[in-house]
Tab-separated table of C-alpha atoms in Angstrom:
chain	number	residue	atom	x	y	z
A	25	UNK	CA	17.371	-18.529	10.566
A	26	UNK	CA	15.496	-16.888	7.705
A	27	UNK	CA	15.487	-18.351	4.207
A	28	UNK	CA	16.431	-16.148	1.240
A	29	UNK	CA	13.676	-15.840	-1.383
A	30	UNK	CA	15.518	-13.466	-3.711
A	31	UNK	CA	14.618	-9.889	-4.741
A	32	UNK	CA	10.841	-10.249	-5.103
A	33	UNK	CA	8.034	-7.676	-5.005
A	34	UNK	CA	6.153	-9.053	-2.026
A	35	UNK	CA	4.505	-7.013	0.689
A	36	UNK	CA	1.489	-8.062	2.770
A	37	UNK	CA	-1.101	-6.669	2.518
A	38	UNK	CA	-1.210	-4.930	-0.851
A	39	UNK	CA	-4.328	-2.995	-1.897
A	40	UNK	CA	-6.391	-3.672	-5.024
A	41	UNK	CA	-6.823	-0.120	-6.311
A	42	UNK	CA	-9.151	0.351	-9.263
A	43	UNK	CA	-7.921	3.360	-11.243
A	44	UNK	CA	-10.587	4.959	-13.438
A	45	UNK	CA	-9.883	7.367	-16.306
A	46	UNK	CA	-11.256	8.783	-19.547
A	47	UNK	CA	-9.414	8.211	-22.802
A	48	UNK	CA	-8.980	10.973	-25.390
A	49	UNK	CA	-12.400	10.162	-26.876
A	50	UNK	CA	-14.086	10.340	-23.491
A	51	UNK	CA	-14.526	6.584	-23.078
A	52	UNK	CA	-14.439	5.526	-19.428
A	53	UNK	CA	-11.913	2.862	-18.459
A	54	UNK	CA	-10.779	1.166	-15.255
A	55	UNK	CA	-7.782	-0.967	-14.325
A	56	UNK	CA	-6.661	-2.647	-11.124
A	57	UNK	CA	-3.277	-1.763	-9.649
A	58	UNK	CA	-1.623	-3.306	-6.606
A	59	UNK	CA	1.486	-1.109	-6.626
A	60	UNK	CA	0.182	1.980	-4.869
A	61	UNK	CA	-1.066	3.707	-1.755
A	62	UNK	CA	-1.063	6.963	0.183
A	63	UNK	CA	2.291	8.754	-0.176
A	64	UNK	CA	1.881	12.165	1.483
A	65	UNK	CA	-0.337	13.751	4.153
A	66	UNK	CA	-0.091	17.393	3.069
A	67	UNK	CA	-1.028	17.803	0.292
A	68	UNK	CA	-2.951	14.543	0.607
A	69	UNK	CA	-1.575	12.345	-2.156
A	70	UNK	CA	-1.872	8.849	-3.511
A	71	UNK	CA	0.715	7.113	-5.699
A	72	UNK	CA	0.049	4.404	-8.248
A	73	UNK	CA	2.756	2.726	-10.337
A	74	UNK	CA	1.938	1.711	-13.907
A	75	UNK	CA	3.709	0.307	-16.935
A	76	UNK	CA	3.918	2.942	-19.659
A	77	UNK	CA	2.281	0.455	-22.057
A	78	UNK	CA	-0.953	0.579	-20.069
A	79	UNK	CA	-3.957	2.320	-21.587
A	80	UNK	CA	-4.577	3.922	-18.192
A	81	UNK	CA	-1.081	5.447	-18.220
A	82	UNK	CA	-1.821	7.257	-21.495
A	83	UNK	CA	-5.179	8.415	-20.165
A	84	UNK	CA	-3.742	9.863	-16.957
A	85	UNK	CA	-0.968	11.687	-18.816
A	86	UNK	CA	-3.542	13.103	-21.242
A	87	UNK	CA	-6.274	14.035	-18.765
A	88	UNK	CA	-4.023	14.821	-15.775
A	89	UNK	CA	-6.712	13.174	-13.661
A	90	UNK	CA	-7.862	9.818	-12.277
A	91	UNK	CA	-9.971	8.331	-9.529
A	92	UNK	CA	-9.074	5.540	-7.124
A	93	UNK	CA	-12.028	3.274	-6.461
A	94	UNK	CA	-12.144	1.049	-3.380
A	95	UNK	CA	-14.227	-2.074	-3.896
A	96	UNK	CA	-16.022	-4.197	-1.330
A	97	UNK	CA	-15.634	-7.979	-1.128
A	98	UNK	CA	-18.788	-8.398	-3.218
A	99	UNK	CA	-17.053	-6.670	-6.167
A	100	UNK	CA	-14.029	-8.981	-6.274
A	101	UNK	CA	-14.882	-10.463	-9.679
A	102	UNK	CA	-14.954	-7.046	-11.377
A	103	UNK	CA	-11.733	-6.041	-9.581
A	104	UNK	CA	-10.013	-9.078	-11.086
A	105	UNK	CA	-11.534	-8.434	-14.518
A	106	UNK	CA	-10.264	-4.816	-14.484
A	107	UNK	CA	-6.775	-6.252	-13.965
A	108	UNK	CA	-7.022	-8.761	-16.823
A	109	UNK	CA	-8.774	-6.980	-19.720
A	110	UNK	CA	-7.502	-3.942	-21.621
A	111	UNK	CA	-9.545	-0.853	-22.423
A	112	UNK	CA	-7.852	-0.601	-25.819
A	113	UNK	CA	-10.072	-3.303	-27.270
A	114	UNK	CA	-12.925	-3.629	-24.785
A	115	UNK	CA	-15.430	-1.446	-22.972
A	116	UNK	CA	-14.783	-2.697	-19.454
A	117	UNK	CA	-17.758	-0.856	-17.965
A	118	UNK	CA	-20.159	-2.556	-20.387
A	119	UNK	CA	-18.619	-5.951	-19.641
A	120	UNK	CA	-19.027	-5.554	-15.899
A	121	UNK	CA	-22.331	-3.696	-15.914
A	122	UNK	CA	-20.808	-1.124	-13.552
A	123	UNK	CA	-21.649	2.580	-13.884
A	124	UNK	CA	-19.036	5.269	-14.628
A	125	UNK	CA	-20.063	8.607	-13.107
A	126	UNK	CA	-18.265	11.752	-14.268
A	127	UNK	CA	-16.523	13.505	-11.381
A	128	UNK	CA	-17.516	17.146	-11.014
A	129	UNK	CA	-14.024	18.162	-9.893
A	130	UNK	CA	-11.602	16.235	-12.128
A	131	UNK	CA	-11.916	14.910	-15.678
A	132	UNK	CA	-12.235	11.256	-14.682
A	133	UNK	CA	-15.084	8.856	-13.950
A	134	UNK	CA	-15.671	7.006	-10.715
A	135	UNK	CA	-17.494	3.726	-10.139
A	136	UNK	CA	-20.948	4.319	-8.713
A	137	UNK	CA	-21.321	0.800	-7.260
A	138	UNK	CA	-18.042	0.812	-5.277
A	139	UNK	CA	-18.500	2.257	-1.768
A	140	UNK	CA	-15.580	4.721	-1.641
A	141	UNK	CA	-13.662	6.739	-4.213
A	142	UNK	CA	-10.817	9.293	-4.307
A	143	UNK	CA	-10.774	12.059	-6.935
A	144	UNK	CA	-7.226	12.990	-7.918
A	145	UNK	CA	-5.357	15.411	-10.140
A	146	UNK	CA	-1.956	14.378	-11.441
A	147	UNK	CA	0.728	16.173	-9.440
A	148	UNK	CA	3.999	14.460	-10.349
A	149	UNK	CA	5.392	11.504	-12.298
A	150	UNK	CA	8.428	9.573	-11.099
A	151	UNK	CA	10.439	7.274	-13.378
A	152	UNK	CA	11.662	4.259	-11.427
A	153	UNK	CA	12.317	1.429	-13.902
A	154	UNK	CA	9.707	-0.796	-15.531
A	155	UNK	CA	7.078	1.278	-13.732
A	156	UNK	CA	6.303	4.981	-13.676
A	157	UNK	CA	4.824	6.294	-10.492
A	158	UNK	CA	1.906	8.655	-10.920
A	159	UNK	CA	1.347	10.826	-7.871
A	160	UNK	CA	-2.097	12.341	-7.588
A	161	UNK	CA	-3.326	14.996	-5.193
A	162	UNK	CA	-6.515	13.799	-3.508
A	163	UNK	CA	-9.021	16.612	-4.064
A	164	UNK	CA	-11.940	14.802	-2.478
A	165	UNK	CA	-12.972	11.454	-1.034
A	166	UNK	CA	-16.557	10.381	-1.557
A	167	UNK	CA	-18.339	7.461	0.058
A	168	UNK	CA	-21.766	5.909	0.296
A	169	UNK	CA	-23.716	6.952	3.384
A	170	UNK	CA	-24.040	3.271	4.278
A	171	UNK	CA	-20.267	2.868	4.902
A	172	UNK	CA	-19.820	5.943	7.099
A	173	UNK	CA	-19.433	5.974	10.869
A	174	UNK	CA	-21.568	8.282	13.000
A	175	UNK	CA	-18.848	10.943	12.796
A	176	UNK	CA	-19.024	10.817	8.993
A	177	UNK	CA	-15.782	8.957	8.244
A	178	UNK	CA	-15.486	5.815	6.094
A	179	UNK	CA	-15.575	2.685	8.248
A	180	UNK	CA	-13.257	-0.095	7.066
A	181	UNK	CA	-15.569	-2.684	8.662
A	182	UNK	CA	-18.465	-1.408	6.549
A	183	UNK	CA	-16.430	-0.995	3.340
A	184	UNK	CA	-14.969	-4.525	3.752
A	185	UNK	CA	-12.116	-3.873	1.295
A	186	UNK	CA	-10.131	-6.415	-0.675
A	187	UNK	CA	-6.517	-7.295	0.172
A	188	UNK	CA	-4.326	-8.548	-2.669
A	189	UNK	CA	-1.549	-11.072	-2.124
A	190	UNK	CA	1.308	-10.735	-4.647
A	191	UNK	CA	2.923	-14.073	-3.744
A	192	UNK	CA	-0.182	-16.234	-3.711
A	193	UNK	CA	-1.913	-14.049	-6.364
A	194	UNK	CA	-5.207	-14.122	-4.555
A	195	UNK	CA	-7.748	-11.782	-3.008
A	196	UNK	CA	-8.582	-11.840	0.679
A	197	UNK	CA	-11.155	-10.157	2.872
A	198	UNK	CA	-10.637	-8.179	6.048
A	199	UNK	CA	-10.310	-10.113	9.303
A	200	UNK	CA	-10.984	-9.313	12.925
A	201	UNK	CA	-10.007	-6.114	14.692
A	202	UNK	CA	-6.651	-6.558	16.461
A	203	UNK	CA	-6.518	-3.298	18.381
A	204	UNK	CA	-6.623	0.481	18.402
A	205	UNK	CA	-3.691	2.322	16.797
A	206	UNK	CA	-1.536	4.794	18.773
A	207	UNK	CA	-2.922	3.071	21.834
A	208	UNK	CA	-2.256	-0.673	22.308
A	209	UNK	CA	1.536	-0.185	22.101
A	210	UNK	CA	1.676	2.364	24.917
A	211	UNK	CA	2.242	-0.246	27.616
A	212	UNK	CA	5.651	-1.049	26.064
B	3	UNK	CA	-25.394	9.594	-4.351
B	4	UNK	CA	-22.009	9.639	-2.646
B	5	UNK	CA	-21.234	11.942	0.247
B	6	UNK	CA	-18.175	14.202	0.111
B	7	UNK	CA	-15.686	13.599	2.946
B	8	UNK	CA	-13.087	16.140	1.848
B	9	UNK	CA	-9.458	15.606	0.759
B	10	UNK	CA	-8.436	12.920	3.251
B	11	UNK	CA	-5.649	10.330	3.169
B	12	UNK	CA	-7.810	7.228	3.311
B	13	UNK	CA	-7.195	4.013	1.393
B	14	UNK	CA	-8.279	0.535	2.483
B	15	UNK	CA	-6.265	-1.535	3.206
B	16	UNK	CA	-3.046	0.202	4.160
B	17	UNK	CA	-0.035	-1.849	5.286
B	18	UNK	CA	1.742	-1.490	8.628
B	19	UNK	CA	5.360	-1.496	7.437
B	20	UNK	CA	8.023	-1.604	10.128
B	21	UNK	CA	11.104	0.184	8.786
B	22	UNK	CA	14.352	-0.778	10.531
B	23	UNK	CA	17.584	1.214	10.327
B	24	UNK	CA	20.881	1.930	12.078
B	25	UNK	CA	21.662	5.424	13.302
B	26	UNK	CA	25.111	6.972	12.875
B	27	UNK	CA	26.291	5.302	16.089
B	28	UNK	CA	25.100	1.887	14.950
B	29	UNK	CA	22.059	1.788	17.233
B	30	UNK	CA	19.203	-0.239	15.722
B	31	UNK	CA	15.840	1.496	15.410
B	32	UNK	CA	12.429	0.665	13.978
B	33	UNK	CA	9.353	2.724	13.102
B	34	UNK	CA	5.957	1.871	11.675
B	35	UNK	CA	4.853	3.518	8.432
B	36	UNK	CA	1.490	3.164	6.711
B	37	UNK	CA	2.315	5.327	3.686
B	38	UNK	CA	4.165	2.840	1.504
B	39	UNK	CA	4.180	-0.253	-0.660
B	40	UNK	CA	5.672	-1.846	-3.760
B	41	UNK	CA	6.286	0.791	-6.463
B	42	UNK	CA	8.177	-0.997	-9.268
B	43	UNK	CA	8.616	-4.557	-10.577
B	44	UNK	CA	11.987	-4.174	-12.282
B	45	UNK	CA	14.106	-3.280	-10.430
B	46	UNK	CA	11.947	-4.564	-7.567
B	47	UNK	CA	11.317	-1.512	-5.380
B	48	UNK	CA	9.412	-0.474	-2.318
B	49	UNK	CA	8.482	3.098	-1.409
B	50	UNK	CA	7.940	4.473	2.062
B	51	UNK	CA	6.973	8.077	2.806
B	52	UNK	CA	8.364	9.746	5.921
B	53	UNK	CA	8.394	13.161	7.549
B	54	UNK	CA	11.892	14.650	7.412
B	55	UNK	CA	11.728	15.146	11.184
B	56	UNK	CA	11.682	11.380	11.727
B	57	UNK	CA	14.766	9.731	13.191
B	58	UNK	CA	14.354	6.963	10.599
B	59	UNK	CA	14.536	9.531	7.791
B	60	UNK	CA	17.967	10.698	8.986
B	61	UNK	CA	19.135	7.111	9.342
B	62	UNK	CA	18.091	6.102	5.824
B	63	UNK	CA	19.718	9.181	4.285
B	64	UNK	CA	22.916	8.458	6.230
B	65	UNK	CA	23.101	4.685	5.715
B	66	UNK	CA	21.402	4.511	2.284
B	67	UNK	CA	19.765	1.342	3.532
B	68	UNK	CA	16.728	0.037	5.405
B	69	UNK	CA	14.674	-3.100	5.886
B	70	UNK	CA	10.905	-3.504	5.699
B	71	UNK	CA	9.637	-5.928	8.317
B	72	UNK	CA	6.242	-7.611	7.947
B	73	UNK	CA	4.692	-8.514	11.287
B	74	UNK	CA	2.158	-11.216	12.066
B	75	UNK	CA	-1.035	-10.537	14.041
B	76	UNK	CA	0.712	-11.688	17.219
B	77	UNK	CA	3.169	-8.763	16.926
B	78	UNK	CA	0.532	-6.029	16.736
B	79	UNK	CA	1.463	-4.446	20.068
B	80	UNK	CA	5.092	-3.907	19.014
B	81	UNK	CA	3.961	-2.597	15.612
B	82	UNK	CA	1.894	0.049	17.373
B	83	UNK	CA	4.720	0.864	19.795
B	84	UNK	CA	7.156	1.366	16.897
B	85	UNK	CA	4.721	3.970	15.548
B	86	UNK	CA	4.389	5.833	18.854
B	87	UNK	CA	7.883	5.999	20.415
B	88	UNK	CA	10.930	7.784	18.954
B	89	UNK	CA	14.389	6.267	18.645
B	90	UNK	CA	15.958	9.618	19.533
B	91	UNK	CA	15.283	9.108	23.210
B	92	UNK	CA	14.508	5.403	23.542
B	93	UNK	CA	15.974	2.055	22.551
B	94	UNK	CA	12.874	0.576	20.936
B	95	UNK	CA	14.380	-2.892	20.569
B	96	UNK	CA	15.091	-3.080	24.316
B	97	UNK	CA	11.568	-1.887	25.120
B	98	UNK	CA	9.954	-4.543	22.941
B	99	UNK	CA	12.396	-7.363	23.619
B	100	UNK	CA	12.667	-7.938	19.861
B	101	UNK	CA	15.988	-8.872	18.261
B	102	UNK	CA	17.743	-6.720	15.639
B	103	UNK	CA	19.831	-8.884	13.291
B	104	UNK	CA	22.391	-7.163	11.070
B	105	UNK	CA	21.687	-7.790	7.392
B	106	UNK	CA	24.636	-9.252	5.513
B	107	UNK	CA	23.783	-7.315	2.335
B	108	UNK	CA	22.771	-3.816	3.488
B	109	UNK	CA	23.759	-1.737	6.487
B	110	UNK	CA	20.456	-2.137	8.309
B	111	UNK	CA	19.015	-4.499	10.913
B	112	UNK	CA	15.956	-6.688	10.494
B	113	UNK	CA	13.621	-8.030	13.146
B	114	UNK	CA	14.315	-11.683	13.857
B	115	UNK	CA	10.873	-12.407	15.341
B	116	UNK	CA	8.836	-11.038	12.405
B	117	UNK	CA	8.188	-13.728	9.751
B	118	UNK	CA	9.183	-11.842	6.590
B	119	UNK	CA	11.608	-9.019	5.794
B	120	UNK	CA	12.823	-7.056	2.749
B	121	UNK	CA	16.417	-5.784	2.565
B	122	UNK	CA	16.645	-2.528	0.627
B	123	UNK	CA	19.206	-0.030	-0.577
B	124	UNK	CA	18.110	3.567	-1.067
B	125	UNK	CA	17.634	4.227	-4.780
B	126	UNK	CA	15.830	7.552	-4.996
B	127	UNK	CA	14.140	10.202	-2.857
B	128	UNK	CA	11.046	12.092	-4.016
B	129	UNK	CA	9.932	15.355	-2.426
B	130	UNK	CA	6.130	15.524	-2.370
B	131	UNK	CA	5.081	17.907	0.411
B	132	UNK	CA	5.002	17.147	4.121
B	133	UNK	CA	6.416	13.716	3.278
B	134	UNK	CA	9.519	12.604	1.430
B	135	UNK	CA	9.215	9.329	-0.377
B	136	UNK	CA	12.192	7.007	0.008
B	137	UNK	CA	12.389	4.443	-2.768
B	138	UNK	CA	14.461	1.376	-1.972
B	139	UNK	CA	15.566	-1.387	-4.295
B	140	UNK	CA	14.662	-4.747	-2.801
B	141	UNK	CA	17.909	-6.732	-2.818
B	142	UNK	CA	16.478	-9.765	-1.034
B	143	UNK	CA	13.373	-11.018	0.726
B	144	UNK	CA	13.885	-13.374	3.652
B	145	UNK	CA	11.235	-15.371	5.458
B	146	UNK	CA	10.886	-18.005	8.141
B	147	UNK	CA	10.602	-21.541	6.783
B	148	UNK	CA	7.312	-21.869	8.694
B	149	UNK	CA	5.545	-19.249	6.514
B	150	UNK	CA	6.630	-20.620	3.137
B	151	UNK	CA	4.477	-22.606	0.726
B	152	UNK	CA	5.748	-25.877	-0.755
B	153	UNK	CA	7.149	-23.949	-3.738
B	154	UNK	CA	9.177	-21.774	-1.373
B	155	UNK	CA	7.178	-18.542	-1.562
B	156	UNK	CA	5.799	-16.586	1.423
B	157	UNK	CA	2.188	-17.565	2.117
B	158	UNK	CA	-0.038	-14.680	3.225
B	159	UNK	CA	-2.255	-17.122	5.147
B	160	UNK	CA	0.752	-18.266	7.175
B	161	UNK	CA	2.226	-14.782	7.655
B	162	UNK	CA	-1.192	-13.423	8.757
B	163	UNK	CA	-0.173	-9.797	8.236
B	164	UNK	CA	-1.676	-6.712	9.825
B	165	UNK	CA	-3.889	-4.267	7.890
B	166	UNK	CA	-3.970	-0.682	9.101
B	167	UNK	CA	-7.055	1.496	8.814
B	168	UNK	CA	-6.275	5.225	8.510
B	169	UNK	CA	-9.860	6.367	9.140
B	170	UNK	CA	-10.653	4.189	12.113
B	171	UNK	CA	-6.986	4.159	13.273
B	172	UNK	CA	-7.046	0.496	14.064
B	173	UNK	CA	-5.320	-2.736	13.128
B	174	UNK	CA	-7.140	-5.619	11.487
B	175	UNK	CA	-6.243	-9.188	10.602
B	176	UNK	CA	-6.582	-10.948	7.289
B	177	UNK	CA	-9.967	-12.441	6.408
B	178	UNK	CA	-11.117	-15.281	4.213
B	179	UNK	CA	-9.857	-15.975	0.696
B	180	UNK	CA	-12.175	-14.376	-1.872
B	181	UNK	CA	-10.695	-15.838	-5.041
B	182	UNK	CA	-7.707	-16.416	-7.283
B	183	UNK	CA	-6.254	-13.393	-9.084
B	184	UNK	CA	-6.042	-13.216	-12.891
B	185	UNK	CA	-8.659	-15.939	-12.859
B	186	UNK	CA	-12.034	-15.226	-11.227
B	187	UNK	CA	-12.659	-12.195	-13.471
B	188	UNK	CA	-12.240	-14.138	-16.725
B	189	UNK	CA	-15.938	-14.979	-17.006
B	190	UNK	CA	-16.708	-11.285	-17.487
């Protein structure tokens, strides 16, 4: 017998996506968003939901571009900071000491120190309620050589990404491998 | 210097959401989707992206309802199976031995054995490309008493959810706690 918790926004796991943009003066900014993820295979797209009051929302609408930056465990403090501070009154890159690198394919910066990034152009906006969903087409994924497998793909066990928990409002690391997808269920 | 991987659908972590529905004859079905997550706080909403050819897509359009079922590590084999088999030709609940329970608030079943479930009514559909995004309003979250904290909220460390890796196509468990959100970044 399950207990009713009420209509809450809880899913496990939730990512901690760091969305990087330029403002209208070209200042680099980054914010952390947990409401997002891949939303289409072809074209490859990622969705991120933001409050319209967010500085990052304005920047994406203005520049029609953003990057999604995937942090490693070691970067958890900056990931949290990007979710607390606002770029309206602070230079978040200066505060963290992280390096914004201008993408050569979209007008947005990415974070040099994070191991994997997605460069996106704004494709569609969807009004839902408190949040507006910004759907970006992934034009390229870039990753550090050190987190790639031999076949050149990003390896989750080398990236060691951060999982966010909405209910316990905490960050968690990646655990042990449970099995191979499209494989371990075949016996059923 | 980051290496270009091309426009791939890779984000870490990605959830393994088991979407449960009834077909037009009332047969319960479940499928696993990695393209989805929370997309709005108010109203509380979850988005899941599906190919139109999916049996689950038809069911959601017909019933205007679905549940999102969050599995624990122990259920990883059924999660994978739900992503491999099709409900058109098989009864996936019989194959797995899992129990579909009819929701009292939407016309969809949920999985009794999974520790946490979200009951959703279809709010909006968004055409993106290969995938259609189905946005559901979360009408209730239900969880087993055994996975709740003392204040009655689902505890990610008791649920022990499954993380999916798109690039390595594998399932991973949850790792160690890295820190408290909206807290550890304050020093910056």
